[in-house]
């Protein structure tokens, strides 16, 4: 940094060059973002946004718009994506607190739920499931039943409470807010919103932080990227860990964590994350025939308190596209 008199002027970031490099390589030619932060301290270890560019060879956007489309957009901080089924984490959090019969709750999926002229569908019939199984199977029909039972006001309240519709402010950055629009909407659109469709939008940085709060028992560390500034005679700055508001009671966060953990060890496969206890949810956000592949979660291991998110624009399903990416990134964190 420039400092008058050339005394000092050093800035230290929290970013790990090793993890950042692994993330950039893992993303390959995909557009999107992958990020990891320490949910106990708030340090951002990785915040890749692609496509990117070499600052020594600044792209000629005016002359070559196709090649450099979106190259200056930091997708981690300033994008808002249709999330797909990672949003079910919020819906199931509401269900854990709002359903009187949550332990006995079950639903039989036939592959479709009719709402008159419209319907909510699954790719396959999932049969009879309890809440844990419906979350693991990512059953849209079961979650539409939860939305019908809880109502739009509850969904809106939990999205707001868990921070999805707000912005994060740190190091002079204000992230793009997310969105959920369910109040006054037809039942079928409320149902689609409960599974991360309709008008749902999430910001990757904020959603990663929400996962960190779940991992921490309902209150997570706020992210930051500037660790220290040496300003010479003008003084120094050293970051301090700060915590956000409580998004869930501790017992609810613990139950939700068990469901997220079950997704990985009983469905996605622990073998994707050797030596790590990963708790997560995949998603595929569909927008006019275009998919956003998503994966968000955290690591339970005491020595690796890491929350993460991956978003790939135009990818396949979250499990197919995003898990191989974050597997490489988390390995680089060890």
PDB file of N, CA and C in Angstrom, residues 8 22 48 54 65 68 84 94 98 101 117 187 191 212 219 288 291 318 322:
ATOM      1  N   UNK A   8       6.350   1.706   6.208  1.00  0.00           N
ATOM      2  CA  UNK A   8       5.261   0.746   6.344  1.00  0.00           C
ATOM      3  C   UNK A   8       4.605   0.478   5.007  1.00  0.00           C
ATOM      4  N   UNK A  22      -5.398 -24.124  -5.601  1.00  0.00           N
ATOM      5  CA  UNK A  22      -6.103 -25.391  -5.780  1.00  0.00           C
ATOM      6  C   UNK A  22      -7.537 -25.151  -6.256  1.00  0.00           C
ATOM      7  N   UNK A  48     -12.381 -17.718  -4.751  1.00  0.00           N
ATOM      8  CA  UNK A  48     -12.139 -17.703  -6.195  1.00  0.00           C
ATOM      9  C   UNK A  48     -13.414 -17.330  -6.933  1.00  0.00           C
ATOM     10  N   UNK A  54      -5.303 -12.089 -15.840  1.00  0.00           N
ATOM     11  CA  UNK A  54      -3.972 -11.701 -15.390  1.00  0.00           C
ATOM     12  C   UNK A  54      -3.912 -10.172 -15.321  1.00  0.00           C
ATOM     13  N   UNK A  65     -15.819  -9.013 -26.106  1.00  0.00           N
ATOM     14  CA  UNK A  65     -16.769  -9.197 -25.022  1.00  0.00           C
ATOM     15  C   UNK A  65     -17.035 -10.660 -24.723  1.00  0.00           C
ATOM     16  N   UNK A  68     -14.195 -12.352 -22.508  1.00  0.00           N
ATOM     17  CA  UNK A  68     -14.048 -11.830 -21.154  1.00  0.00           C
ATOM     18  C   UNK A  68     -15.386 -11.517 -20.493  1.00  0.00           C
ATOM     19  N   UNK A  84     -31.365 -23.515  -5.930  1.00  0.00           N
ATOM     20  CA  UNK A  84     -31.767 -24.912  -5.967  1.00  0.00           C
ATOM     21  C   UNK A  84     -31.827 -25.483  -4.560  1.00  0.00           C
ATOM     22  N   UNK A  94     -36.672 -24.598   9.508  1.00  0.00           N
ATOM     23  CA  UNK A  94     -38.000 -24.153   9.946  1.00  0.00           C
ATOM     24  C   UNK A  94     -38.836 -25.343  10.395  1.00  0.00           C
ATOM     25  N   UNK A  98     -40.969 -25.867  13.745  1.00  0.00           N
ATOM     26  CA  UNK A  98     -42.381 -25.546  13.580  1.00  0.00           C
ATOM     27  C   UNK A  98     -43.294 -26.763  13.537  1.00  0.00           C
ATOM     28  N   UNK A 101     -45.037 -32.599  15.054  1.00  0.00           N
ATOM     29  CA  UNK A 101     -44.858 -34.041  14.902  1.00  0.00           C
ATOM     30  C   UNK A 101     -43.602 -34.387  14.105  1.00  0.00           C
ATOM     31  N   UNK A 117     -53.595 -26.312 -12.150  1.00  0.00           N
ATOM     32  CA  UNK A 117     -53.001 -26.318 -13.487  1.00  0.00           C
ATOM     33  C   UNK A 117     -51.482 -26.457 -13.443  1.00  0.00           C
ATOM     34  N   UNK A 187     -49.909 -21.044  -3.853  1.00  0.00           N
ATOM     35  CA  UNK A 187     -49.314 -22.148  -3.102  1.00  0.00           C
ATOM     36  C   UNK A 187     -48.226 -22.862  -3.893  1.00  0.00           C
ATOM     37  N   UNK A 191     -44.372 -23.402  -2.731  1.00  0.00           N
ATOM     38  CA  UNK A 191     -43.764 -24.732  -2.708  1.00  0.00           C
ATOM     39  C   UNK A 191     -42.439 -24.739  -3.471  1.00  0.00           C
ATOM     40  N   UNK A 212     -21.482 -21.613   8.294  1.00  0.00           N
ATOM     41  CA  UNK A 212     -20.556 -21.505   9.415  1.00  0.00           C
ATOM     42  C   UNK A 212     -21.270 -21.294  10.732  1.00  0.00           C
ATOM     43  N   UNK A 219     -24.443 -19.386  16.005  1.00  0.00           N
ATOM     44  CA  UNK A 219     -23.781 -18.080  15.898  1.00  0.00           C
ATOM     45  C   UNK A 219     -22.415 -18.295  15.259  1.00  0.00           C
ATOM     46  N   UNK A 288     -34.600 -21.000 -16.599  1.00  0.00           N
ATOM     47  CA  UNK A 288     -34.836 -20.990 -18.049  1.00  0.00           C
ATOM     48  C   UNK A 288     -33.966 -21.996 -18.793  1.00  0.00           C
ATOM     49  N   UNK A 291     -28.677 -24.338 -15.681  1.00  0.00           N
ATOM     50  CA  UNK A 291     -28.508 -24.821 -14.313  1.00  0.00           C
ATOM     51  C   UNK A 291     -27.399 -24.089 -13.561  1.00  0.00           C
ATOM     52  N   UNK A 318     -25.433 -30.681  -8.694  1.00  0.00           N
ATOM     53  CA  UNK A 318     -24.465 -30.276  -7.683  1.00  0.00           C
ATOM     54  C   UNK A 318     -23.547 -31.404  -7.271  1.00  0.00           C
ATOM     55  N   UNK A 322     -20.021 -30.153  -8.405  1.00  0.00           N
ATOM     56  CA  UNK A 322     -19.417 -29.374  -7.321  1.00  0.00           C
ATOM     57  C   UNK A 322     -18.599 -30.194  -6.331  1.00  0.00           C
TER      58      UNK A 322
END
